[in-house]
Amino acid sequence: MSTTDDAVRVGVLSLHNSKETKAILNAVEDLGHEPVWLRRENAAVSIEDGEVTVEPEVDIIANRLLLSNTEEPAELLGLATTFNRIRPMLNEPDAVLAAIHKFATAATLANWNIQVPDALLALSNDRLNKGRERFGDVGVYKSAIGTHGGGTWKVDLTEPVNPKVGNRQAFLQKLIDRDGDRHRDLRVYIVDGDIVGAMYRYAPEGDWRTNVALGGDVLDATDEMPDEARETALYAAEVMEMDYVGVDLVEGEDGWFVLEANPTAGFKGLYQATGKSPAPHIAKLAIERAGGEIDDTRVEELSATLDDSVPSCAPNESPIIDGEAPLIGYIEEVVVNGTSGSQQTLAKSDTGATRTSIDTSLAAEIGAGPIKSMTRVKSGSLKSGKARPVVDLVIGIGGTQHTVTASVEDRSHMDYPLLLGRDILEHYRVDVRRRANADRTDSDDEEEELLEE
């Protein structure tokens, strides 16, 4: 690492191994300053004789804590607040709290006369369902905190919905859709009040959600987006008090509506569409806010590359170095969530299955769905396969939420109503000796691999 004596020490607070975190750290170093990855392995705050210190020492912190897929976001917000009381921080915790809670975002923006879709959050089942008729026969049902398209459903509002998805509050929202067969929205990435890039995101076949993580297509919109969308996105970022943010908008018959403001928006889709990475711009903001100097020309040069290689500052004992993913058992206790409720159940891990699978009865009980498409899968010796419906599920495993598109089948003759496929297991190491039901006999040994054609 080559830095000068007056280099700014930029800490990136991130407990996960995201490409975005690595890109920001690499950009800090490429700009001639000192990156510091604040992780579980190395971060500490000490109070001794009234003096508060941070380990490792930093001058400023960029907050990249991923709060949306943890069951206890308040713990991480408290951690960020602790650091923020000691050092200046980009994307301060109070602003991030309002941004990750989608209804809080909508309420904040509406209060500042920014157009958002009509929505209803109610704490009781009766009140939520009493008000659902105003949204028509089809609406959007969202968990207040979600990520990567997770916790979002297009639902039939002639049927009741639940005010909570698992342990998370949910709400109804008007469906804004004027794009015909293929839904699209607009993502605008903003750093320090300036637009780095923008892209139109198109929903993948058989879906209506546009998230890149779900396989949607992207198209550069930086120079082509309407002035109304541009000004709305900039105003939304200002109102939400975000130093860097991805603002999502959708066009309706009455103009542009803001859907959300994402403080940990990904870089991959934007870079794919525009050829620009926000990472050097975030690094620049942190360095300058801490009193450092940078070369603007160098920032533009670096933004043409998305360098998400392992940073030189990664702690030696970090999982990003040794490559170890967390363990999951052969039989694991999980929580599966749908629009009508949630249930704790046992699930079997099957690395031979492409897709997660849920029993028909369990899917109906939790309100999984609606059915979004049909997929053809093979089972056992059936070479031609059979068509099965697929639905979206939110599955909680050890404090982490996963959103997957699961196939629905009759598993009543099997021991476990849920089969975890590679769409979830790719994030784990499977320990075949670990079974949540170790005290019972496992007879679920039938061949049930689901191979997607």
XYZ file of C-alpha atoms in Angstrom:
453
model
C 0.000 0.000 0.000
C 1.512 3.321 -1.095
C 0.177 6.328 0.810
C 1.489 9.722 1.870
C 1.982 11.004 5.406
C -1.160 13.140 5.102
C -3.266 10.241 3.804
C -6.822 10.011 5.101
C -7.706 6.738 6.818
C -11.095 5.809 5.367
C -12.903 3.044 7.223
C -15.625 1.079 5.472
C -17.983 -0.457 8.037
C -19.093 -3.683 6.395
C -19.487 -7.118 7.986
C -20.193 -8.838 4.674
C -18.017 -9.583 1.647
C -19.832 -7.516 -0.960
C -18.299 -6.434 -4.251
C -19.317 -2.868 -3.450
C -17.370 -2.793 -0.178
C -14.258 -4.146 -1.875
C -14.591 -1.662 -4.739
C -14.783 1.321 -2.353
C -11.745 0.133 -0.382
C -9.728 -0.387 -3.572
C -10.739 3.066 -4.819
C -9.516 4.698 -1.588
C -6.110 3.090 -2.047
C -5.965 3.903 -5.774
C -6.571 7.549 -4.869
C -3.482 7.512 -2.639
C -5.145 7.194 0.752
C -5.454 4.450 3.366
C -8.406 2.060 3.294
C -9.481 0.274 6.484
C -12.031 -2.544 6.404
C -13.972 -2.489 9.684
C -15.086 -6.089 10.221
C -15.851 -8.497 13.030
C -12.264 -9.709 12.925
C -10.625 -6.372 13.693
C -13.109 -3.704 14.842
C -13.427 -2.566 18.461
C -14.428 0.504 20.456
C -12.740 1.085 23.801
C -13.567 3.378 26.740
C -10.694 3.805 29.184
C -10.410 6.571 31.785
C -13.097 8.530 29.942
C -11.315 8.352 26.576
C -13.077 6.652 23.656
C -10.991 5.084 20.890
C -11.716 3.138 17.719
C -9.726 0.118 16.567
C -8.345 0.191 13.950
C -7.906 3.965 13.906
C -9.797 5.806 11.157
C -10.545 9.430 10.267
C -13.944 8.865 8.672
C -16.289 5.926 8.100
C -18.388 4.947 5.080
C -21.395 2.987 6.355
C -22.004 -0.110 4.227
C -23.769 -2.289 6.809
C -26.268 -4.529 5.046
C -29.340 -4.280 7.267
C -32.074 -5.627 5.024
C -31.351 -9.350 5.215
C -30.678 -9.624 8.942
C -33.403 -10.503 11.443
C -32.090 -7.911 13.928
C -31.298 -4.695 12.009
C -31.483 -2.692 15.262
C -28.284 -4.378 16.488
C -26.354 -3.228 13.425
C -27.905 0.236 13.564
C -26.720 0.468 17.163
C -23.232 -0.532 16.058
C -23.214 2.124 13.334
C -24.499 4.719 15.795
C -21.670 3.870 18.190
C -19.053 4.508 15.519
C -20.901 7.615 14.339
C -20.756 9.166 17.829
C -16.972 8.928 17.670
C -16.094 9.515 14.007
C -17.793 11.319 11.092
C -19.774 8.915 8.916
C -21.176 8.833 5.406
C -24.794 7.590 5.363
C -25.448 8.212 9.033
C -27.580 5.656 10.930
C -30.661 7.890 11.338
C -30.842 8.441 7.584
C -30.217 4.764 6.849
C -32.989 3.708 9.253
C -35.551 5.784 7.346
C -34.217 4.513 4.012
C -34.247 0.770 4.735
C -37.821 0.934 6.037
C -39.751 1.315 2.796
C -42.865 2.772 4.378
C -40.812 5.265 6.391
C -39.199 6.283 3.093
C -42.596 6.732 1.446
C -43.966 8.740 4.377
C -40.895 10.979 4.468
C -40.963 11.689 0.744
C -44.729 12.272 0.637
C -44.374 14.745 3.493
C -41.969 16.701 1.276
C -44.379 16.636 -1.691
C -42.467 13.978 -3.620
C -44.839 11.676 -5.510
C -44.975 8.103 -4.164
C -47.543 5.335 -4.794
C -50.554 5.267 -2.454
C -49.870 2.863 0.407
C -51.328 1.563 3.659
C -49.515 0.229 6.711
C -51.709 -1.058 9.537
C -50.768 -2.925 12.682
C -53.966 -4.955 12.849
C -55.244 -7.532 10.390
C -58.719 -5.997 10.389
C -57.539 -2.480 9.552
C -55.209 -3.596 6.761
C -57.837 -5.720 5.059
C -60.555 -3.120 5.605
C -58.502 -0.714 3.517
C -57.309 -3.064 0.795
C -60.248 -2.440 -1.556
C -58.998 1.038 -2.416
C -56.016 -0.522 -4.226
C -58.163 -2.477 -6.689
C -58.130 -6.196 -7.425
C -54.333 -6.382 -7.815
C -51.788 -4.520 -5.698
C -48.280 -4.685 -4.297
C -47.645 -6.289 -0.903
C -44.279 -5.538 0.699
C -42.383 -6.283 3.858
C -41.299 -2.905 5.222
C -37.674 -4.058 5.228
C -36.493 -6.152 2.303
C -33.661 -6.483 -0.200
C -32.794 -7.576 -3.753
C -36.476 -7.800 -4.653
C -37.169 -9.912 -1.584
C -40.346 -9.396 0.405
C -42.255 -7.926 -2.542
C -45.290 -9.573 -4.104
C -47.947 -8.662 -6.661
C -51.076 -9.995 -4.960
C -54.736 -10.675 -5.588
C -56.448 -8.237 -3.238
C -59.773 -10.032 -3.400
C -58.131 -12.291 -0.782
C -57.016 -11.157 2.735
C -53.386 -10.362 3.496
C -51.423 -10.377 6.746
C -50.005 -7.228 8.396
C -46.708 -9.031 8.990
C -44.372 -11.263 6.983
C -42.704 -13.394 9.613
C -41.496 -10.934 12.248
C -41.499 -7.976 9.874
C -44.177 -5.390 9.294
C -45.818 -5.417 5.857
C -47.920 -2.942 3.915
C -50.016 -2.558 0.783
C -49.080 -0.296 -2.109
C -50.780 0.739 -5.326
C -49.397 -1.002 -8.413
C -47.926 1.542 -10.850
C -47.574 -0.143 -14.234
C -47.930 1.550 -17.617
C -45.328 -0.434 -19.548
C -47.515 -3.188 -20.947
C -46.008 -6.661 -21.237
C -42.605 -5.930 -19.715
C -42.364 -3.875 -16.558
C -39.467 -1.445 -16.100
C -38.276 1.095 -13.571
C -35.434 3.600 -13.284
C -32.486 3.390 -10.872
C -30.544 6.637 -10.352
C -27.293 6.414 -8.376
C -26.403 9.619 -6.552
C -23.261 10.527 -4.601
C -23.047 13.843 -2.725
C -25.890 15.384 -4.715
C -24.490 14.425 -8.131
C -25.744 11.685 -10.449
C -23.048 9.086 -11.165
C -25.243 7.097 -13.528
C -28.767 5.877 -14.199
C -30.283 2.805 -15.782
C -33.612 1.460 -16.868
C -34.195 -1.974 -15.328
C -36.455 -4.446 -17.105
C -38.186 -7.349 -15.384
C -37.046 -10.847 -16.384
C -39.438 -13.114 -18.261
C -42.241 -14.380 -16.059
C -41.705 -11.718 -13.388
C -42.725 -8.116 -12.778
C -39.854 -7.096 -10.474
C -36.886 -5.407 -12.091
C -34.042 -6.141 -9.667
C -30.752 -7.086 -11.319
C -30.293 -9.703 -8.580
C -33.372 -11.458 -9.990
C -32.041 -11.524 -13.565
C -33.517 -8.326 -14.985
C -31.966 -6.540 -17.980
C -30.476 -3.044 -17.797
C -30.071 -0.122 -20.214
C -28.107 3.102 -19.779
C -30.434 6.013 -18.968
C -27.904 8.563 -17.678
C -28.352 10.979 -20.573
C -31.778 9.835 -21.753
C -33.915 9.973 -18.602
C -36.549 12.738 -18.472
C -35.762 15.913 -16.527
C -38.687 15.206 -14.196
C -37.174 11.859 -13.181
C -33.720 13.398 -12.770
C -34.915 16.225 -10.532
C -37.187 13.926 -8.519
C -34.328 11.518 -7.798
C -31.982 14.322 -6.718
C -34.637 15.850 -4.476
C -35.413 12.460 -2.921
C -31.733 11.853 -2.087
C -31.568 15.305 -0.466
C -34.746 14.789 1.568
C -33.562 11.368 2.768
C -30.200 12.933 3.753
C -28.216 10.206 2.003
C -24.578 10.745 1.034
C -24.823 7.944 -1.522
C -27.995 6.169 -2.574
C -29.765 4.354 -5.378
C -33.157 6.008 -5.946
C -35.728 3.814 -7.702
C -38.547 5.421 -9.681
C -41.379 4.192 -11.871
C -43.378 6.097 -14.459
C -47.145 6.214 -14.070
C -49.928 8.007 -15.902
C -49.413 11.001 -13.583
C -45.632 11.248 -13.875
C -42.744 9.705 -11.943
C -43.147 8.012 -8.548
C -40.323 7.181 -6.119
C -40.426 3.562 -4.969
C -37.463 3.475 -2.596
C -34.082 4.925 -1.655
C -31.509 2.160 -1.264
C -28.440 3.041 0.863
C -26.645 -0.200 -0.085
C -27.621 -0.335 -3.758
C -25.423 -2.625 -5.818
C -22.898 -1.436 -8.386
C -22.928 -4.384 -10.806
C -26.055 -3.519 -12.782
C -25.186 0.165 -12.983
C -21.681 -0.613 -14.205
C -23.054 -3.098 -16.729
C -25.442 -0.472 -18.099
C -23.318 2.688 -17.914
C -19.684 1.617 -17.658
C -19.380 3.709 -14.483
C -18.656 2.614 -10.927
C -19.847 4.742 -7.982
C -16.981 3.435 -5.796
C -14.353 6.120 -6.621
C -16.963 8.854 -6.116
C -17.827 7.500 -2.658
C -14.105 7.246 -1.844
C -13.611 10.843 -3.011
C -16.451 12.100 -0.814
C -15.040 10.360 2.272
C -11.504 11.608 1.669
C -12.547 15.207 1.041
C -14.961 15.315 3.951
C -12.099 14.260 6.231
C -9.921 17.074 4.878
C -7.944 15.110 2.299
C -7.198 15.978 -1.305
C -7.734 13.969 -4.471
C -7.369 14.368 -8.226
C -10.793 14.642 -9.891
C -9.350 13.377 -13.157
C -8.159 10.241 -11.392
C -11.628 9.695 -9.949
C -13.135 9.715 -13.440
C -10.447 7.326 -14.681
C -11.100 4.903 -11.844
C -14.877 5.042 -12.296
C -14.434 3.385 -15.694
C -13.433 0.172 -13.883
C -15.266 -1.830 -11.204
C -12.367 -3.210 -9.176
C -13.955 -5.648 -6.738
C -10.848 -7.751 -6.145
C -9.850 -8.614 -2.562
C -8.470 -5.387 -1.008
C -4.954 -5.321 0.392
C -6.424 -4.139 3.722
C -8.603 -7.239 4.238
C -7.854 -8.714 7.715
C -5.757 -11.876 7.409
C -8.286 -13.976 9.331
C -11.198 -12.657 7.247
C -13.462 -15.254 5.570
C -12.867 -13.416 2.284
C -9.292 -14.721 2.452
C -9.939 -18.310 3.503
C -13.108 -18.597 1.425
C -15.199 -20.276 4.111
C -18.957 -19.852 3.949
C -21.151 -20.406 7.026
C -22.272 -23.940 7.865
C -25.765 -25.293 7.331
C -27.028 -28.698 8.441
C -28.323 -31.566 6.331
C -31.578 -31.067 8.237
C -32.019 -27.437 9.270
C -34.686 -25.587 11.245
C -35.867 -22.579 9.219
C -38.656 -19.999 9.151
C -40.581 -19.743 5.896
C -42.652 -16.618 5.193
C -45.526 -15.822 2.855
C -48.186 -13.149 2.492
C -50.568 -14.785 4.998
C -48.138 -15.765 7.717
C -44.981 -17.637 8.611
C -44.077 -21.024 10.026
C -41.050 -22.646 11.611
C -40.294 -25.949 9.958
C -37.583 -28.497 9.211
C -35.920 -28.352 5.793
C -33.669 -30.816 4.028
C -30.535 -29.608 2.236
C -30.079 -31.071 -1.250
C -27.083 -29.864 -3.265
C -28.385 -31.822 -6.263
C -31.502 -29.659 -6.497
C -31.276 -26.527 -8.584
C -34.325 -24.930 -7.003
C -35.825 -24.869 -3.516
C -39.124 -26.754 -3.253
C -42.073 -26.334 -0.852
C -44.972 -28.622 -0.042
C -48.350 -27.593 -1.440
C -50.049 -27.533 1.960
C -47.333 -25.443 3.611
C -47.343 -23.010 0.682
C -51.104 -22.562 1.064
C -50.850 -22.142 4.839
C -48.338 -19.273 4.688
C -49.814 -17.662 1.575
C -46.867 -18.307 -0.743
C -47.457 -16.781 -4.096
C -49.104 -15.796 -6.223
C -47.963 -18.400 -8.737
C -45.658 -16.420 -11.022
C -44.932 -19.017 -13.717
C -44.478 -22.715 -14.402
C -41.119 -24.483 -14.526
C -40.306 -27.932 -15.866
C -38.278 -30.091 -13.498
C -36.981 -33.656 -13.504
C -37.587 -35.964 -10.584
C -36.011 -39.352 -10.159
C -36.236 -41.378 -13.359
C -38.703 -39.093 -15.147
C -36.560 -37.914 -18.062
C -39.168 -35.635 -19.584
C -39.950 -33.930 -16.284
C -43.202 -32.341 -15.218
C -44.436 -28.772 -14.998
C -44.700 -27.294 -11.505
C -45.785 -23.854 -10.381
C -43.190 -21.567 -8.809
C -43.713 -18.912 -6.124
C -41.595 -16.448 -4.176
C -40.596 -17.362 -0.618
C -38.666 -15.574 2.118
C -36.736 -18.167 4.136
C -34.958 -17.280 7.382
C -31.890 -19.346 8.279
C -29.903 -18.504 11.391
C -30.674 -14.802 11.279
C -30.286 -14.365 7.491
C -33.225 -13.863 5.138
C -33.159 -15.433 1.656
C -35.676 -14.694 -1.080
C -35.991 -17.486 -3.642
C -38.351 -18.611 -6.364
C -39.409 -22.079 -5.216
C -41.311 -24.849 -6.976
C -44.535 -26.108 -5.377
C -45.200 -29.839 -5.162
C -46.973 -32.433 -3.060
C -44.397 -33.486 -0.462
C -46.922 -35.094 1.920
C -45.288 -38.499 1.403
C -41.887 -37.093 2.386
C -40.549 -36.304 5.861
C -39.779 -32.640 5.205
C -42.118 -30.049 3.693
C -39.237 -27.892 2.462
C -36.240 -28.842 0.339
C -33.363 -26.336 0.180
C -31.806 -26.235 -3.284
C -28.622 -24.686 -4.623
C -30.332 -21.292 -4.918
C -29.883 -21.112 -1.115
C -27.094 -23.620 -0.466
C -24.653 -21.715 -2.698
C -24.241 -19.350 0.265
C -23.319 -22.153 2.717
C -21.194 -25.199 3.409
C -23.407 -28.231 4.085
C -22.490 -30.379 7.100
C -24.241 -33.697 6.440
C -23.634 -34.778 10.050
C -25.579 -31.849 11.481
C -29.289 -32.519 11.837
C -31.765 -30.345 13.704
C -33.854 -33.484 14.308
C -30.994 -35.682 15.529
C -33.303 -37.501 17.938
C -35.565 -38.892 15.211
C -35.068 -41.418 12.402
C -34.632 -39.959 8.961
C -36.595 -41.910 6.373
C -36.556 -39.178 3.826
C -33.966 -40.898 1.667
C -35.975 -41.179 -1.519
C -34.377 -39.751 -4.647
C -35.913 -36.290 -5.031
C -33.366 -34.239 -6.890
C -34.995 -31.463 -8.860
C -32.979 -30.572 -11.940
C -34.202 -27.542 -13.861
C -34.278 -27.970 -17.600
